[in-house]
Amino acid sequence: MRPPPPPLLFAMLVLAAARPWCEPTPDAAGGLDVVEEALPSGFPPTFLRFTHHSYAQMVRVLKQTAARCTHVAKTYSIGRSFDGRELLVIEFSSLPGQHELMEPEVKLIGNIHGNEVAGREMLIYLAQYLCSEYLLGSDRIQRLLNTTRIHLLPSMNPDGYEVAAAEGAGYNGWTSGRQNAQNLDLNRNFPDLTSEYYRLASARSMRGGHIAIPQHYWWGKVAPETKAIMKWMRTIPFVLSASLHGGDLVVSYPFDFSKHPQEEKMFSPTPDEKMFKLLAKAYADVHPMMMDKSENRCGGNFLKRGSIINGADWYSFTGGMSDFNYLHSNCFEITVELGCVKFPPEEALYTIWQHNKEPLLNFVEMVHRGIKGVVMDKFGKPVKNARILVKGIRHDITTAPDGDYWRLLPPGSHIVIAQAPGYSKVIKKVIIPARMKRAGRVDFILQPLRIRPRTFLLGPRRSGPGGAGPHRELEESSQEPLGARRQPAAGGSKPWWWSYFTSLGPHQPRWLLKY
Ligand SMILES: *[C@@H]1O[C@H](CO)[C@@H](O)[C@H](O)[C@H]1NC(C)=O
Ligand SMILES: [Zn+2]
């Protein structure tokens, strides 16, 4: 109702509220009143409130935050929930709304399970925090936003949240509101590419990554929330992601689906096990409760493991979002369980924020590990969809439309290969020092092939009889997802997801039309 205060003023107040001296008392409202009274008269009482946010409040806060930080923030919708609520994202970057060459992109997703609400609040607070710290001139946050594009989706399941919130903190049962409005568990609703991965891996026909969505997936029920995430992932070249849950205190990383489907628990690492452990530790190691050694703390089962675990080693499930990110795109996603209470009482939110602020920032900063660069031809023209291979890690990364790529890698020495159809491959040896916290720049200039690309791509040793090695097969299927070929090409050049996108109606997010 009140006109927004000038940016700097807002920022100072947020900072004040984040300091311990104004920690909300158990009677949260009372605590905040005290702070308001302590402020010099004339200060508008709009500052970071450590409260739960209804859907309307969340939308308002995100839009207000973007308005206060217009030059570094922007909101946009990636689609609508089953009941028609916008899935609202707030993005932070030095040029909001645009991908910048070699600037890595991160997404943080909260509230995929509607009754696990702490993540939703953490991301709402984080949005306000990033805005205010940027305006205040915080060196760390300015550097972060100047070099990174960060997308926050506080609620992936706003419909489920309403169900849980109607019961309220302390009354919400373990599962009501978990599902979306169609009663689908969104973290079981993604295409199961992990089974396909195990099948291909056992046939040794696999360089890993970019597995197409099997056609039969579309015959089942696919939630609009799930579709929205998949379209989002197709549009933005995400490098790193976290999905925030509740109900335990641990960070888990892929695979979530066990390599032996009969086994409920089985350590099932990805080829990037080393990197995923570093990512999980980047969160857990700076989280005071995750590092708390007391036996009876929440999430005690993970004490000896440093509060990180391979997902399938905890419990195996299929259709999860993290496995899908890793196997279908270039994005590495971890799962964070923020605490044992799924719907914490309001007075706990401030402490949860204090515990998770540094882990969230530290995790986002991990997007600058490893190497990045541009793949181009000898005229300097970007080569999109080129593959970046790392020897010993059977998982390839592909270049974005501008030819830029990011390869998260642990410290050490790596042999990196860039290849694309029609070009000869380029091999480089890269050494990443242990302490390096900025992605090393490694560009590749590809020379065109004179002979047929097919034979050369496979390399002399791999090209078996007929020249159609399994590697080649995978490459074909990965460049064009299965659905595309089977679907009648409605508009000729339309992307494969166009039909279900347009079926969503007139609310086409503008970002989707950029490429
Ligand atoms: C971030 O970018 C802004 C605008 O270009 C600049 O004024 C500021 O000095 C930069 N800060 C850091 C820490 O890089
Ligand atoms: Zn969950």
Coordinates of C-alpha atoms and ligand atoms in Angstrom, one line a residue:
M1 CA 0.0 0.0 0.0
R2 CA 2.8 2.3 1.0
P3 CA 5.0 3.7 -1.8
P4 CA 8.3 1.9 -2.0
P5 CA 11.1 3.7 -0.1
P6 CA 14.2 4.9 -1.9
P7 CA 16.6 1.9 -2.6
L8 CA 19.4 2.8 -0.1
L9 CA 17.0 3.2 2.7
F10 CA 15.4 -0.1 2.1
A11 CA 18.8 -1.7 1.9
M12 CA 20.0 -0.3 5.3
L13 CA 16.9 -1.5 6.9
V14 CA 17.4 -5.0 5.6
L15 CA 20.9 -5.1 6.9
A16 CA 19.7 -3.9 10.3
A17 CA 17.1 -6.6 10.4
A18 CA 19.8 -9.2 9.6
R19 CA 21.9 -8.3 12.6
P20 CA 21.6 -10.3 15.8
W21 CA 20.5 -7.5 18.0
C22 CA 17.1 -7.5 16.3
E23 CA 16.6 -11.2 16.1
P24 CA 12.9 -11.8 16.3
T25 CA 11.8 -13.0 19.7
P26 CA 9.6 -16.1 19.9
D27 CA 6.7 -13.7 19.6
A28 CA 7.9 -12.7 16.1
A29 CA 5.6 -9.8 15.6
G30 CA 6.5 -8.3 18.9
G31 CA 10.2 -8.6 18.1
L32 CA 9.8 -6.7 14.9
D33 CA 7.8 -4.0 16.5
V34 CA 10.7 -3.3 18.8
V35 CA 13.0 -2.9 15.8
E36 CA 10.5 -0.6 14.2
E37 CA 10.4 1.5 17.3
A38 CA 14.1 1.6 17.6
L39 CA 14.5 3.1 14.1
P40 CA 14.7 6.9 13.7
S41 CA 11.3 8.3 13.1
G42 CA 10.3 8.7 9.4
F43 CA 11.9 5.4 8.3
P44 CA 9.3 3.3 6.6
P45 CA 8.8 0.0 8.3
T46 CA 9.5 -2.1 5.2
F47 CA 12.3 -4.4 5.9
L48 CA 13.1 -8.1 5.6
R49 CA 10.4 -9.9 7.6
F50 CA 11.3 -13.4 8.6
T51 CA 7.7 -14.6 8.2
H52 CA 5.9 -17.1 6.0
H53 CA 4.7 -15.7 2.8
S54 CA 1.4 -16.5 1.2
Y55 CA 1.3 -16.7 -2.6
A56 CA 0.2 -13.1 -2.9
Q57 CA 2.8 -11.9 -0.4
M58 CA 5.5 -13.8 -2.2
V59 CA 4.7 -12.3 -5.5
R60 CA 4.5 -8.9 -4.0
V61 CA 7.9 -9.2 -2.3
L62 CA 9.6 -10.5 -5.4
K63 CA 8.2 -7.8 -7.6
Q64 CA 9.0 -5.1 -5.1
T65 CA 12.5 -6.4 -4.8
A66 CA 13.0 -6.4 -8.6
A67 CA 11.6 -2.9 -8.6
R68 CA 14.1 -1.7 -6.0
C69 CA 17.0 -3.3 -7.9
T70 CA 15.9 -2.8 -11.5
H71 CA 19.4 -2.6 -12.9
V72 CA 20.3 -6.1 -11.4
A73 CA 17.0 -7.9 -10.9
K74 CA 14.0 -8.9 -12.9
T75 CA 11.0 -11.2 -12.3
Y76 CA 9.5 -13.5 -14.9
S77 CA 7.2 -16.5 -15.0
I78 CA 8.2 -19.9 -16.4
G79 CA 4.6 -21.0 -16.6
R80 CA 1.7 -21.8 -14.4
S81 CA 0.8 -24.4 -11.8
F82 CA -2.1 -26.8 -12.3
D83 CA -4.4 -24.3 -10.5
G84 CA -3.1 -21.4 -12.6
R85 CA -0.6 -19.8 -10.3
E86 CA 2.4 -18.2 -12.0
L87 CA 5.7 -20.0 -11.3
L88 CA 7.5 -16.7 -10.6
V89 CA 11.3 -16.4 -10.8
I90 CA 13.4 -13.6 -9.7
E91 CA 16.7 -13.3 -11.6
F92 CA 19.8 -11.4 -10.6
S93 CA 22.6 -10.4 -13.0
S94 CA 24.4 -7.4 -14.2
L95 CA 22.2 -7.5 -17.4
P96 CA 18.9 -9.0 -16.2
G97 CA 16.9 -10.7 -19.0
Q98 CA 20.0 -11.6 -21.0
H99 CA 22.5 -14.4 -21.2
E100 CA 26.0 -12.8 -21.3
L101 CA 28.8 -14.6 -23.1
M102 CA 30.6 -16.9 -20.6
E103 CA 28.5 -15.8 -17.6
P104 CA 27.4 -19.0 -15.9
E105 CA 23.8 -19.4 -14.8
V106 CA 22.6 -20.9 -11.6
K107 CA 19.1 -21.8 -10.4
L108 CA 17.8 -22.4 -6.9
I109 CA 14.4 -24.0 -6.6
G110 CA 12.3 -24.2 -3.4
N111 CA 9.1 -25.8 -2.3
I112 CA 8.9 -28.5 -5.0
H113 CA 7.1 -30.4 -2.2
G114 CA 4.4 -28.0 -1.2
N115 CA 4.6 -28.8 2.5
E116 CA 8.4 -28.3 2.7
V117 CA 8.3 -24.6 3.1
A118 CA 11.6 -23.4 4.5
G119 CA 13.3 -23.4 1.1
R120 CA 10.6 -21.1 -0.2
E121 CA 11.2 -18.6 2.5
M122 CA 15.0 -18.9 2.2
L123 CA 14.8 -17.9 -1.4
I124 CA 12.5 -15.0 -0.8
Y125 CA 14.9 -13.8 1.9
L126 CA 17.9 -14.4 -0.4
A127 CA 16.3 -12.3 -3.1
Q128 CA 15.9 -9.4 -0.7
Y129 CA 19.4 -9.9 0.7
L130 CA 21.1 -9.9 -2.7
C131 CA 19.3 -6.8 -3.7
S132 CA 20.1 -4.9 -0.5
E133 CA 23.7 -6.0 -0.3
Y134 CA 24.2 -5.1 -3.9
L135 CA 22.8 -1.6 -3.3
L136 CA 24.9 -1.3 -0.1
G137 CA 28.0 -2.0 -2.2
S138 CA 28.9 -5.3 -0.6
D139 CA 32.1 -6.4 -2.5
R140 CA 31.2 -10.1 -2.4
I141 CA 27.6 -9.7 -3.6
Q142 CA 28.6 -7.1 -6.3
R143 CA 31.3 -9.4 -7.6
L144 CA 28.8 -12.3 -7.5
L145 CA 26.1 -10.5 -9.4
N146 CA 28.6 -9.0 -11.9
T147 CA 29.9 -12.4 -12.8
T148 CA 26.9 -14.7 -12.4
R149 CA 23.3 -15.0 -13.5
I150 CA 21.2 -16.3 -10.6
H151 CA 17.6 -17.4 -10.9
L152 CA 15.5 -18.1 -7.8
L153 CA 12.2 -20.0 -8.0
P154 CA 11.0 -19.9 -4.4
S155 CA 8.0 -22.0 -5.1
M156 CA 7.8 -24.7 -7.7
N157 CA 4.6 -26.1 -6.1
P158 CA 2.5 -23.1 -5.1
D159 CA -0.8 -25.2 -5.1
G160 CA 0.6 -27.7 -2.7
Y161 CA 1.8 -24.9 -0.5
E162 CA -1.7 -23.6 -0.1
V163 CA -2.9 -27.0 1.1
A164 CA -0.1 -27.2 3.7
A165 CA -0.4 -23.6 4.7
A166 CA -4.2 -24.0 5.4
E167 CA -3.3 -26.5 8.1
G168 CA -0.4 -24.2 9.3
A169 CA 2.9 -24.7 11.0
G170 CA 2.7 -27.3 13.8
Y171 CA -0.4 -28.8 12.4
N172 CA 0.7 -29.7 8.9
G173 CA 1.0 -33.5 8.6
W174 CA 4.0 -35.2 7.1
T175 CA 2.5 -35.4 3.6
S176 CA -0.5 -33.1 3.0
G177 CA 0.3 -30.5 0.5
R178 CA 3.4 -32.4 -0.7
Q179 CA 1.9 -33.2 -4.1
N180 CA 0.7 -30.7 -6.7
A181 CA -3.0 -30.1 -7.4
Q182 CA -3.2 -33.2 -9.6
N183 CA -1.8 -35.3 -6.7
L184 CA 1.5 -35.8 -8.5
D185 CA 4.8 -35.8 -6.6
L186 CA 6.8 -33.4 -8.7
N187 CA 10.1 -34.9 -7.6
R188 CA 8.9 -38.3 -9.1
N189 CA 7.4 -36.7 -12.2
F190 CA 10.5 -36.1 -14.4
P191 CA 11.5 -38.5 -17.1
D192 CA 13.4 -41.5 -15.8
L193 CA 16.6 -41.2 -17.8
T194 CA 18.6 -43.0 -15.1
S195 CA 17.4 -46.4 -16.1
E196 CA 18.3 -45.5 -19.7
Y197 CA 21.7 -44.4 -18.5
Y198 CA 22.3 -47.7 -16.7
R199 CA 21.2 -49.6 -19.8
L200 CA 23.5 -47.7 -22.1
A201 CA 26.4 -47.8 -19.6
S202 CA 26.2 -51.6 -19.3
A203 CA 26.2 -51.8 -23.1
R204 CA 29.3 -49.6 -23.0
S205 CA 27.8 -47.5 -25.7
M206 CA 27.8 -44.3 -23.9
R207 CA 29.8 -41.0 -23.6
G208 CA 27.2 -39.9 -21.1
G209 CA 24.8 -37.0 -20.9
H210 CA 22.1 -35.5 -23.0
I211 CA 19.9 -38.5 -23.1
A212 CA 16.6 -37.9 -25.0
I213 CA 13.3 -38.0 -23.2
P214 CA 11.7 -41.3 -24.2
Q215 CA 8.4 -41.0 -26.0
H216 CA 6.4 -43.1 -23.6
Y217 CA 7.1 -40.5 -20.9
W218 CA 4.6 -38.2 -22.6
W219 CA 1.9 -40.9 -22.5
G220 CA 1.8 -40.6 -18.7
K221 CA 0.7 -37.7 -16.5
V222 CA 3.1 -34.8 -16.8
A223 CA 2.5 -32.0 -14.4
P224 CA 2.5 -28.4 -15.8
E225 CA 5.0 -27.6 -13.1
T226 CA 7.4 -30.3 -14.4
K227 CA 6.9 -29.1 -18.0
A228 CA 7.7 -25.6 -17.0
I229 CA 11.0 -26.6 -15.4
M230 CA 11.9 -28.7 -18.5
K231 CA 11.2 -25.8 -20.8
W232 CA 13.2 -23.5 -18.5
M233 CA 16.1 -25.8 -18.7
R234 CA 16.0 -25.9 -22.4
T235 CA 16.0 -22.1 -22.7
I236 CA 18.8 -21.2 -20.3
P237 CA 22.2 -22.9 -20.3
F238 CA 22.2 -23.6 -16.5
V239 CA 25.4 -24.9 -15.0
L240 CA 24.5 -25.4 -11.4
S241 CA 21.3 -25.9 -9.4
A242 CA 20.0 -26.8 -6.0
S243 CA 16.5 -28.0 -5.0
L244 CA 15.5 -27.1 -1.4
H245 CA 13.5 -29.6 0.6
G246 CA 12.7 -30.3 4.3
G247 CA 12.2 -33.2 6.6
D248 CA 15.9 -34.0 7.3
L249 CA 19.2 -32.3 7.5
V250 CA 21.5 -33.4 4.8
V251 CA 22.8 -32.6 1.3
S252 CA 22.3 -35.3 -1.3
Y253 CA 23.6 -35.6 -4.8
P254 CA 22.8 -37.8 -7.9
F255 CA 22.1 -40.4 -8.8
D256 CA 18.9 -40.7 -6.8
F257 CA 17.9 -43.9 -8.6
S258 CA 19.8 -47.0 -7.7
K259 CA 21.8 -48.8 -10.3
H260 CA 20.1 -52.0 -9.0
P261 CA 16.4 -51.1 -9.1
Q262 CA 15.6 -53.9 -6.6
E263 CA 18.0 -52.4 -4.0
E264 CA 16.4 -49.7 -1.9
K265 CA 19.8 -48.3 -1.0
M266 CA 22.9 -48.5 -3.1
F267 CA 25.7 -46.1 -3.6
S268 CA 25.2 -45.1 -7.2
P269 CA 27.6 -42.4 -8.2
T270 CA 27.6 -40.4 -11.4
P271 CA 30.8 -40.1 -13.5
D272 CA 31.2 -36.7 -11.8
E273 CA 31.2 -38.1 -8.2
K274 CA 34.2 -36.1 -7.2
M275 CA 32.7 -32.8 -8.3
F276 CA 29.3 -33.6 -6.8
K277 CA 30.9 -34.3 -3.5
L278 CA 32.7 -30.9 -3.6
L279 CA 29.4 -29.2 -4.4
A280 CA 27.6 -30.9 -1.6
K281 CA 30.4 -30.1 0.8
A282 CA 30.3 -26.5 -0.3
Y283 CA 26.9 -26.3 1.3
A284 CA 27.2 -28.7 4.2
D285 CA 30.7 -27.6 5.4
V286 CA 29.6 -24.0 6.1
H287 CA 26.2 -24.9 7.7
P288 CA 26.6 -24.8 11.5
M289 CA 23.9 -27.4 12.2
M290 CA 25.1 -29.8 9.5
M291 CA 28.5 -29.5 11.1
D292 CA 27.1 -29.9 14.6
K293 CA 28.6 -33.0 16.1
S294 CA 26.0 -33.8 18.7
E295 CA 24.5 -37.2 18.3
N296 CA 21.0 -36.2 19.0
R297 CA 20.8 -33.4 16.5
C298 CA 18.3 -33.4 13.8
G299 CA 19.5 -35.5 10.8
G300 CA 21.8 -37.5 13.1
N301 CA 22.0 -40.4 10.6
F302 CA 24.3 -38.3 8.4
L303 CA 26.7 -37.1 11.2
K304 CA 29.6 -39.5 10.3
R305 CA 29.3 -38.7 6.6
G306 CA 29.7 -34.9 7.1
S307 CA 26.0 -34.4 6.3
I308 CA 26.3 -35.3 2.6
I309 CA 25.1 -38.5 0.9
N310 CA 24.7 -40.0 -2.6
G311 CA 20.9 -39.9 -3.1
A312 CA 20.5 -43.6 -4.0
D313 CA 22.6 -44.6 -1.0
W314 CA 20.0 -42.9 1.2
Y315 CA 16.9 -44.2 -0.6
S316 CA 16.4 -44.9 -4.2
F317 CA 13.6 -43.3 -6.3
T318 CA 12.9 -42.7 -9.9
G319 CA 11.7 -39.6 -11.8
G320 CA 13.6 -37.1 -9.7
M321 CA 14.6 -33.7 -10.8
S322 CA 18.4 -34.0 -10.1
D323 CA 19.0 -37.1 -12.1
F324 CA 17.1 -35.5 -15.0
N325 CA 19.2 -32.3 -14.8
Y326 CA 22.4 -34.3 -15.0
L327 CA 21.4 -36.7 -17.7
H328 CA 19.4 -34.4 -20.0
S329 CA 21.2 -31.1 -19.7
N330 CA 24.6 -29.6 -18.7
C331 CA 23.3 -28.7 -15.3
F332 CA 24.6 -30.3 -12.0
E333 CA 21.9 -30.2 -9.3
I334 CA 22.1 -31.1 -5.7
T335 CA 19.2 -31.6 -3.2
V336 CA 19.3 -29.8 0.2
E337 CA 17.3 -31.0 3.1
L338 CA 17.1 -27.8 5.2
G339 CA 15.9 -29.3 8.5
C340 CA 13.8 -31.9 10.2
V341 CA 10.7 -29.8 10.4
K342 CA 8.9 -29.5 7.1
F343 CA 6.7 -26.6 8.0
P344 CA 8.7 -24.7 10.7
P345 CA 7.0 -22.2 13.0
E346 CA 7.5 -18.6 12.0
E347 CA 9.8 -17.9 14.9
A348 CA 12.3 -20.5 13.6
L349 CA 12.7 -18.9 10.2
Y350 CA 15.2 -16.3 11.2
T351 CA 17.6 -18.9 12.6
I352 CA 17.1 -21.1 9.6
W353 CA 18.1 -18.1 7.4
Q354 CA 21.2 -17.5 9.6
H355 CA 22.2 -21.1 9.1
N356 CA 21.6 -21.2 5.4
K357 CA 22.7 -17.8 4.1
E358 CA 26.4 -18.6 3.9
P359 CA 25.8 -22.2 2.5
L360 CA 23.6 -20.7 -0.3
L361 CA 26.1 -18.1 -1.2
N362 CA 29.0 -20.5 -1.0
F363 CA 27.2 -23.0 -3.1
V364 CA 26.3 -20.4 -5.8
E365 CA 29.9 -19.3 -6.0
M366 CA 30.9 -22.9 -6.9
V367 CA 29.6 -22.2 -10.4
H368 CA 33.0 -20.5 -10.9
R369 CA 35.0 -23.7 -10.5
G370 CA 36.5 -25.7 -13.2
I371 CA 36.9 -24.3 -16.7
K372 CA 34.9 -22.2 -19.2
G373 CA 35.4 -20.7 -22.6
V374 CA 34.2 -20.5 -26.1
V375 CA 34.3 -23.0 -28.9
M376 CA 34.6 -21.3 -32.3
D377 CA 35.7 -21.9 -35.9
K378 CA 38.8 -20.4 -37.4
F379 CA 36.8 -17.3 -38.4
G380 CA 35.8 -16.7 -34.8
K381 CA 32.2 -17.8 -35.4
P382 CA 30.8 -19.6 -32.3
V383 CA 30.1 -23.3 -32.6
K384 CA 27.0 -24.2 -30.7
N385 CA 26.3 -27.8 -29.5
A386 CA 30.0 -28.7 -29.7
R387 CA 30.8 -31.4 -27.1
I388 CA 33.3 -30.8 -24.4
L389 CA 34.8 -34.2 -23.3
V390 CA 37.0 -34.8 -20.2
K391 CA 39.1 -37.9 -20.3
G392 CA 38.1 -40.3 -17.5
I393 CA 34.7 -38.7 -16.9
R394 CA 32.1 -40.2 -19.1
H395 CA 29.8 -37.2 -19.2
D396 CA 29.9 -34.5 -21.8
I397 CA 29.0 -30.9 -21.7
T398 CA 27.7 -29.1 -24.8
T399 CA 28.2 -25.5 -25.8
A400 CA 25.4 -22.9 -25.6
P401 CA 24.1 -21.0 -28.7
D402 CA 26.9 -18.4 -28.3
G403 CA 29.5 -21.2 -28.4
D404 CA 30.2 -20.7 -24.7
Y405 CA 30.5 -23.6 -22.2
W406 CA 31.2 -24.2 -18.5
R407 CA 32.7 -27.5 -17.2
L408 CA 32.6 -27.9 -13.5
L409 CA 35.8 -29.8 -12.6
P410 CA 37.6 -30.7 -9.4
P411 CA 41.2 -29.4 -9.0
G412 CA 43.8 -31.5 -10.7
S413 CA 45.0 -32.1 -14.2
H414 CA 42.5 -33.0 -16.9
I415 CA 42.6 -33.8 -20.6
V416 CA 39.8 -31.8 -22.3
I417 CA 38.6 -32.4 -25.8
A418 CA 36.3 -30.2 -27.9
Q419 CA 34.5 -31.7 -30.9
A420 CA 31.7 -30.9 -33.3
P421 CA 30.4 -32.5 -36.5
G422 CA 32.3 -31.2 -39.4
Y423 CA 35.4 -30.2 -37.5
S424 CA 38.5 -31.9 -36.3
K425 CA 38.7 -32.3 -32.6
V426 CA 41.0 -30.2 -30.4
I427 CA 42.7 -31.7 -27.3
K428 CA 44.1 -29.6 -24.4
K429 CA 45.7 -30.4 -21.1
V430 CA 44.4 -28.3 -18.3
I431 CA 45.7 -28.0 -14.8
I432 CA 43.3 -26.6 -12.1
P433 CA 45.2 -25.6 -9.0
A434 CA 43.7 -26.7 -5.7
R435 CA 42.9 -23.2 -4.5
M436 CA 41.6 -21.8 -7.7
K437 CA 38.1 -20.3 -7.2
R438 CA 37.7 -18.7 -10.7
A439 CA 36.9 -20.8 -13.7
G440 CA 40.0 -21.1 -15.9
R441 CA 39.4 -19.8 -19.4
V442 CA 40.0 -22.5 -22.0
D443 CA 38.9 -21.6 -25.6
F444 CA 38.9 -24.0 -28.5
I445 CA 39.3 -23.1 -32.2
L446 CA 38.1 -25.9 -34.4
Q447 CA 39.4 -26.5 -37.9
P448 CA 37.0 -27.7 -40.5
L449 CA 37.3 -31.2 -41.9
R450 CA 37.9 -31.9 -45.5
I451 CA 36.8 -35.5 -45.3
R452 CA 33.4 -36.8 -44.2
P453 CA 32.9 -35.9 -40.6
R454 CA 31.4 -39.3 -39.7
T455 CA 34.6 -41.3 -40.0
F456 CA 36.8 -38.7 -38.4
L457 CA 34.5 -38.1 -35.4
L458 CA 34.7 -41.6 -34.4
G459 CA 38.5 -41.7 -34.5
P460 CA 40.4 -44.4 -36.2
R461 CA 40.2 -46.9 -33.4
R462 CA 36.5 -46.6 -32.7
S463 CA 35.1 -46.7 -36.2
G464 CA 34.0 -50.3 -36.4
P465 CA 32.6 -52.1 -39.4
G466 CA 30.2 -49.9 -41.2
G467 CA 31.4 -46.8 -39.4
A468 CA 28.2 -46.6 -37.3
G469 CA 29.7 -47.0 -33.9
P470 CA 27.5 -46.7 -30.8
H471 CA 29.0 -43.3 -30.0
R472 CA 27.7 -42.0 -33.3
E473 CA 24.2 -43.3 -32.5
L474 CA 24.1 -41.6 -29.2
E475 CA 25.2 -38.4 -30.7
E476 CA 22.5 -38.4 -33.2
S477 CA 19.8 -39.1 -30.7
S478 CA 21.1 -36.5 -28.3
Q479 CA 21.1 -33.7 -30.9
E480 CA 17.6 -34.2 -31.7
P481 CA 15.4 -35.5 -28.9
L482 CA 13.3 -38.6 -29.7
G483 CA 10.0 -36.8 -29.5
A484 CA 11.0 -34.4 -32.3
R485 CA 11.2 -37.1 -35.0
R486 CA 8.1 -38.9 -34.1
Q487 CA 5.9 -35.9 -33.6
P488 CA 4.4 -34.5 -36.7
A489 CA 6.3 -31.3 -37.4
A490 CA 3.5 -28.8 -36.9
G491 CA 5.4 -25.6 -37.8
G492 CA 8.5 -27.0 -39.5
S493 CA 11.2 -25.3 -37.5
K494 CA 9.4 -25.2 -34.2
P495 CA 11.2 -26.8 -31.3
W496 CA 10.0 -30.1 -30.1
W497 CA 8.3 -28.8 -27.0
W498 CA 6.4 -26.1 -28.9
S499 CA 3.1 -28.0 -28.9
Y500 CA 2.8 -28.4 -25.2
F501 CA 4.1 -24.9 -24.6
T502 CA 1.5 -23.3 -26.8
S503 CA -1.2 -25.4 -25.2
L504 CA -0.6 -23.5 -22.0
G505 CA -2.4 -20.5 -23.5
P506 CA -1.7 -16.8 -23.8
H507 CA 0.8 -16.5 -20.9
Q508 CA 3.9 -17.1 -22.9
P509 CA 6.9 -16.1 -21.0
R510 CA 8.9 -13.7 -23.1
W511 CA 12.2 -15.3 -22.2
L512 CA 11.2 -18.4 -24.2
L513 CA 11.1 -16.5 -27.4
K514 CA 14.6 -15.2 -27.2
Y515 CA 16.5 -17.9 -29.0
Ligands
LIG1 C1 30.2 -4.5 -10.3 O1 29.8 -3.8 -11.4 C2 29.4 -2.4 -11.2 C3 28.8 -1.8 -12.4 O2 29.5 -2.1 -13.5 C4 30.7 -1.7 -10.7 O3 30.4 -0.4 -10.4 C5 31.3 -2.4 -9.5 O4 32.5 -1.8 -9.2 C6 31.5 -3.9 -9.8 N1 31.9 -4.5 -8.5 C7 32.7 -5.5 -8.4 C8 33.1 -5.9 -7.0 O5 33.2 -6.1 -9.4
ZN2 ZN 11.0 -33.0 -0.4

